[in-house]
XYZ file of C-alpha atoms in Angstrom:
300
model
C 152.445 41.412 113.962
C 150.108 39.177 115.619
C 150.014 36.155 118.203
C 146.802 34.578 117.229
C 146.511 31.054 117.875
C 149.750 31.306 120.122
C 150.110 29.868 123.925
C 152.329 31.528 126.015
C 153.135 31.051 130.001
C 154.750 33.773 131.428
C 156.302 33.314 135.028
C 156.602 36.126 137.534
C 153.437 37.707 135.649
C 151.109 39.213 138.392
C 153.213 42.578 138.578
C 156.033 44.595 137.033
C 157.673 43.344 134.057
C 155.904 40.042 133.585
C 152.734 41.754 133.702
C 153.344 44.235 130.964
C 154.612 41.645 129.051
C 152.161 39.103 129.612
C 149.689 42.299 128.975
C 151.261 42.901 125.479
C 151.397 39.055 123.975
C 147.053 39.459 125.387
C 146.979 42.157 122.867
C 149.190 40.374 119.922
C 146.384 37.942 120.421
C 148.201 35.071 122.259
C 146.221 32.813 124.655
C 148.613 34.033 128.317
C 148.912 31.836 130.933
C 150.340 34.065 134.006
C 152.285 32.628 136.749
C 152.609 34.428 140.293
C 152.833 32.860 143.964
C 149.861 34.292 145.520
C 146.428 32.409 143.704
C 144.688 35.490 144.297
C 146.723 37.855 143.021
C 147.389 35.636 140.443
C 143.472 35.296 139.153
C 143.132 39.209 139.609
C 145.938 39.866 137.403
C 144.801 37.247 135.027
C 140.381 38.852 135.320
C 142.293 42.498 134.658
C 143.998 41.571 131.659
C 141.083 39.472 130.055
C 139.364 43.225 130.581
C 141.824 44.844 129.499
C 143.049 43.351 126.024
C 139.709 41.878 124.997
C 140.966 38.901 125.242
C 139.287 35.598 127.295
C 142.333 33.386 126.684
C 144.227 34.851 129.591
C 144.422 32.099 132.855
C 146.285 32.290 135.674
C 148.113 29.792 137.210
C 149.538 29.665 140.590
C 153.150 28.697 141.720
C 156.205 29.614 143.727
C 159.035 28.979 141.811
C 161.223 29.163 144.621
C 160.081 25.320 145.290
C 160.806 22.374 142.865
C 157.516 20.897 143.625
C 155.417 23.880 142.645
C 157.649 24.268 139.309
C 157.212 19.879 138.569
C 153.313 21.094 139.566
C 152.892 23.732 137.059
C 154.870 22.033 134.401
C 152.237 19.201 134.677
C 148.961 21.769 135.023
C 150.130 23.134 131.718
C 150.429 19.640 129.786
C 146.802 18.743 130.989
C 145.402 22.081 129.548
C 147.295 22.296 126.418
C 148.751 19.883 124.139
C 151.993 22.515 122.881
C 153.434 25.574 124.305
C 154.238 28.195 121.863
C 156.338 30.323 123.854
C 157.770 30.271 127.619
C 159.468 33.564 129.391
C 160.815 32.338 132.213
C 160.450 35.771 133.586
C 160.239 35.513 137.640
C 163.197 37.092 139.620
C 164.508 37.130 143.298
C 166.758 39.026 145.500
C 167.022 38.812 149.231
C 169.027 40.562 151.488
C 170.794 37.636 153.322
C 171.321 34.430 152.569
C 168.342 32.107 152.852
C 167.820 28.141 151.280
C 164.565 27.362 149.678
C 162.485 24.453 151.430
C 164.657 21.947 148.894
C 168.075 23.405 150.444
C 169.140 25.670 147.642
C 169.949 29.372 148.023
C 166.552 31.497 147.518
C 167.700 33.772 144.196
C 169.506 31.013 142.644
C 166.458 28.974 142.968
C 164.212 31.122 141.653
C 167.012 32.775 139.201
C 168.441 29.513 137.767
C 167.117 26.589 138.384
C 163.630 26.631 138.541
C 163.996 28.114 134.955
C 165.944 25.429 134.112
C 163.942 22.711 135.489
C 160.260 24.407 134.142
C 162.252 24.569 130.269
C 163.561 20.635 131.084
C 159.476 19.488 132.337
C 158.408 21.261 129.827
C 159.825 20.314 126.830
C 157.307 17.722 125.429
C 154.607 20.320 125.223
C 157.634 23.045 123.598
C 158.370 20.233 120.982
C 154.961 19.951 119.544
C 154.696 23.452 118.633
C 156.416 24.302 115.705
C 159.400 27.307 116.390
C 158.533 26.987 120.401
C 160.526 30.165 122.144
C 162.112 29.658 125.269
C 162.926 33.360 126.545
C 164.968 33.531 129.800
C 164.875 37.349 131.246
C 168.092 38.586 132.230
C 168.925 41.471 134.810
C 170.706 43.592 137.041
C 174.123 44.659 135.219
C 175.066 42.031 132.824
C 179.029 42.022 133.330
C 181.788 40.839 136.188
C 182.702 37.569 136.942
C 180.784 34.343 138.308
C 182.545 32.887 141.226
C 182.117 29.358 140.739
C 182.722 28.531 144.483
C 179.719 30.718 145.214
C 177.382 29.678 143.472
C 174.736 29.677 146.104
C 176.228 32.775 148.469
C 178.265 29.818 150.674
C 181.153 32.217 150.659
C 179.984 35.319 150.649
C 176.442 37.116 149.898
C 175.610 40.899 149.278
C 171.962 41.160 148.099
C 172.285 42.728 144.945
C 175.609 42.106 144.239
C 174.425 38.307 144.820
C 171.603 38.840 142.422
C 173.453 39.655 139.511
C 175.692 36.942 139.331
C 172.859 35.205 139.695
C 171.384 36.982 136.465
C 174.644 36.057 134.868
C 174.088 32.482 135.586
C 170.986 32.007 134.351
C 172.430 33.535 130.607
C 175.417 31.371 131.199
C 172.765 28.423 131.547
C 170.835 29.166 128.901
C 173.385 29.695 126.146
C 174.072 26.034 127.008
C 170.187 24.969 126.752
C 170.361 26.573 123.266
C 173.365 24.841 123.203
C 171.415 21.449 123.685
C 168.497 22.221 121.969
C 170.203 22.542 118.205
C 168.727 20.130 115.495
C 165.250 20.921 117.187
C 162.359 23.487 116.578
C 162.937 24.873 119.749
C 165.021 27.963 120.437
C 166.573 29.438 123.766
C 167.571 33.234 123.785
C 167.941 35.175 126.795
C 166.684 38.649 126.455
C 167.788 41.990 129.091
C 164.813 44.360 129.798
C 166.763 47.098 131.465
C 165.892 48.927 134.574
C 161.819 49.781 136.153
C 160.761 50.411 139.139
C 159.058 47.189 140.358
C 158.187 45.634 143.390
C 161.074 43.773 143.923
C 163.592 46.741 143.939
C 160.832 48.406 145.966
C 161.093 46.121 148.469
C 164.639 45.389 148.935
C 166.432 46.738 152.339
C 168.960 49.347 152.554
C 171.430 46.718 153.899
C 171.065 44.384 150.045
C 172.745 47.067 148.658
C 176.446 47.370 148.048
C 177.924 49.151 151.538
C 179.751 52.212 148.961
C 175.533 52.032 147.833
C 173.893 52.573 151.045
C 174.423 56.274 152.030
C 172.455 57.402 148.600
C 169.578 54.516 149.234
C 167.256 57.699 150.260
C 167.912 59.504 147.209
C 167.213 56.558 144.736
C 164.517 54.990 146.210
C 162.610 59.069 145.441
C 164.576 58.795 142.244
C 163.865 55.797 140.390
C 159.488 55.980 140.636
C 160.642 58.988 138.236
C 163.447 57.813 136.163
C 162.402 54.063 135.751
C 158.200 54.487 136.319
C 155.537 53.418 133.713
C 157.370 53.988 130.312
C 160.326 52.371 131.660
C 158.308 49.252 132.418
C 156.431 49.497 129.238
C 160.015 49.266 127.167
C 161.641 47.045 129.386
C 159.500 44.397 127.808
C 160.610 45.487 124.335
C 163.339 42.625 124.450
C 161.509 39.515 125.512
C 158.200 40.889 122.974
C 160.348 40.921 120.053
C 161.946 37.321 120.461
C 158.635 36.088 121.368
C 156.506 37.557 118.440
C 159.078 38.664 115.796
C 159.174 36.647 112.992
C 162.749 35.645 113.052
C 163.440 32.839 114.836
C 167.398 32.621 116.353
C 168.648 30.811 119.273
C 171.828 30.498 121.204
C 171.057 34.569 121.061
C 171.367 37.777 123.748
C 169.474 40.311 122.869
C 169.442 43.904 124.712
C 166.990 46.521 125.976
C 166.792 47.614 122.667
C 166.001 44.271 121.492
C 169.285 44.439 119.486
C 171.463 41.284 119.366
C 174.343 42.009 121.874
C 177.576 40.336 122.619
C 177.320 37.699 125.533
C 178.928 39.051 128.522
C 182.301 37.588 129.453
C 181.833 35.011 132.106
C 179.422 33.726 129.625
C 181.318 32.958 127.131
C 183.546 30.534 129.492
C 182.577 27.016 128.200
C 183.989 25.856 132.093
C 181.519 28.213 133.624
C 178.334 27.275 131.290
C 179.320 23.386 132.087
C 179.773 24.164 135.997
C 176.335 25.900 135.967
C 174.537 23.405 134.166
C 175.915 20.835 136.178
C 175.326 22.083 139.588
C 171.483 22.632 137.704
C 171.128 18.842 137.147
C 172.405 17.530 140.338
C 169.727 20.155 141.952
C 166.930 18.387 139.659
C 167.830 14.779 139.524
C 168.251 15.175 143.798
C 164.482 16.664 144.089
C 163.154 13.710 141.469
C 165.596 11.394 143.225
C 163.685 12.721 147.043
C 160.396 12.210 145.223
C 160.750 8.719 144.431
C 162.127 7.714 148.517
C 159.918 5.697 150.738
C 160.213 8.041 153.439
C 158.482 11.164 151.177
C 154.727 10.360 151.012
């Protein structure tokens, strides 16, 4: 199995999950393009990966995805460096402890959950249509079942961190069953893969009080227990999923694949055409508002 020749952009890459993965499609042989907030960080991650794999085709990338002008940034840094884009794991993830809107008004996790990979997939789909068989790879997360309250979609009801988080998770498979869903008759597929559980920094850093209140008494005990259960090999197969879709040589789309990189059943709330079409909706307004702000006399 090899990558050679292959471009990928991995978001979310300068730690954790992204990292491993983006360290494993270095040693297929793919040219990586990593994407993390912090530029430093970023070109660290990117030097110690080039080390490494062996492998000079490994760039960073900066960008927060948590604003629409960093994501319409990096979608157009990408199409000045390379004319196609093999493969795209919209990787990065966010959970916060309260409710908090991004600098475009938009709750922080769905943001950076939803629609920023929606809107990086939509800006970047005339570099994904000139390679042939482009992957688009959305991670998934948390637990991958319960319902998606449509009236709070962005915590304006009610918001428990991780609670929160996963039905944010769920939305982003919900929206990009319907990419795949818009993408048929073209090269390019959309699968969303599930990695499982690791110990990364952003469970690390999460507060006692994002947890479920029945969670919160045995906080103690998990945050000793998971560097153990979920350390190193735990990261190392939680990238099994998004590897396989991205390197196998089957190509499917409209697809959910599991930890095991096994095709799995969508999850319910999924499978709801009404909840895909309310998703995707509230994803476009959120878009076409930013371009919309963009193109007003009063933004310079």
């Amino acid at each position: 199995m090899t990558m050679e020749g292959k471009i990928a952009l991995v978001t979310g890459s300068t730690g954790g999950i992204g990292k491993e993965t983006a360290r494993q499609l270095a040693e297929l042989g793919a040219g990586v393009i990593l994407v993390g907030r912090n530029p430093d960080r970023a070109e660290a991650a990117a030097a110690e990966l080039r080390r490494a794999t062996a492998n000079d085709e490994v760039m960073a990338l900066p960008a927060d995805l948590s604003r629409l002008g960093d994501v319409h940034r990096l979608a157009r840094q990408l199409a000045d460096r390379a004319d196609r884009l093999d493969v795209l794991i919209n990787n990065a993830g966010a959970a916060r402890s309260q409710r908090e809107l991004t600098e475009d008004g938009i709750e922080t996790a769905f943001a950076v959950n939803v629609v920023a990979p929606f809107c990086l997939t939509h800006w970047l789909l005339p570099v994904l249509i000139n390679s042939p068989q482009a992957r688009v790879i959305n991670i998934a997360g948390g637990v991958p079942r319960g319902p998606i309250d449509l009236d709070n979609l962005q915590g304006e009801k009610s918001y428990v961190g991780l609670s929160f988080y996963n039905q944010t998770k769920l939305a982003s498979m919900a929206m990009s069953y319907r990419f795949a869903e818009e993408l048929a008759g073209t090269d390019i597929s959309v699968n969303s893969a599930y990695p499982g559980h690791a110990y990364t920094s952003m469970n690390q850093d999460l507060p006692t009080e994002a947890y479920p209140a029945v969670a919160r008494p045995i906080v103690p005990l998990l945050r000793r227990a998971m560097p153990v259960l979920y350390g190193r090999r735990a990261l190392i197969n939680a990238t099994r999923s998004s590897v396989s879709l991205a390197s196998g040589s089957e190509v499917r789309t409209g697809s959910y694949v599991n930890s095991k990189a096994s095709p799995a059943r969508w999850p319910r709330a999924v499978l709801d055409q009404n909840t895909r079409d309310t998703i995707w909706d509230l994803c476009e307004r959120l878009r076409d508002r930013w371009v919309l702000s963009q193109k007003s006399p009063a933004v310079g």
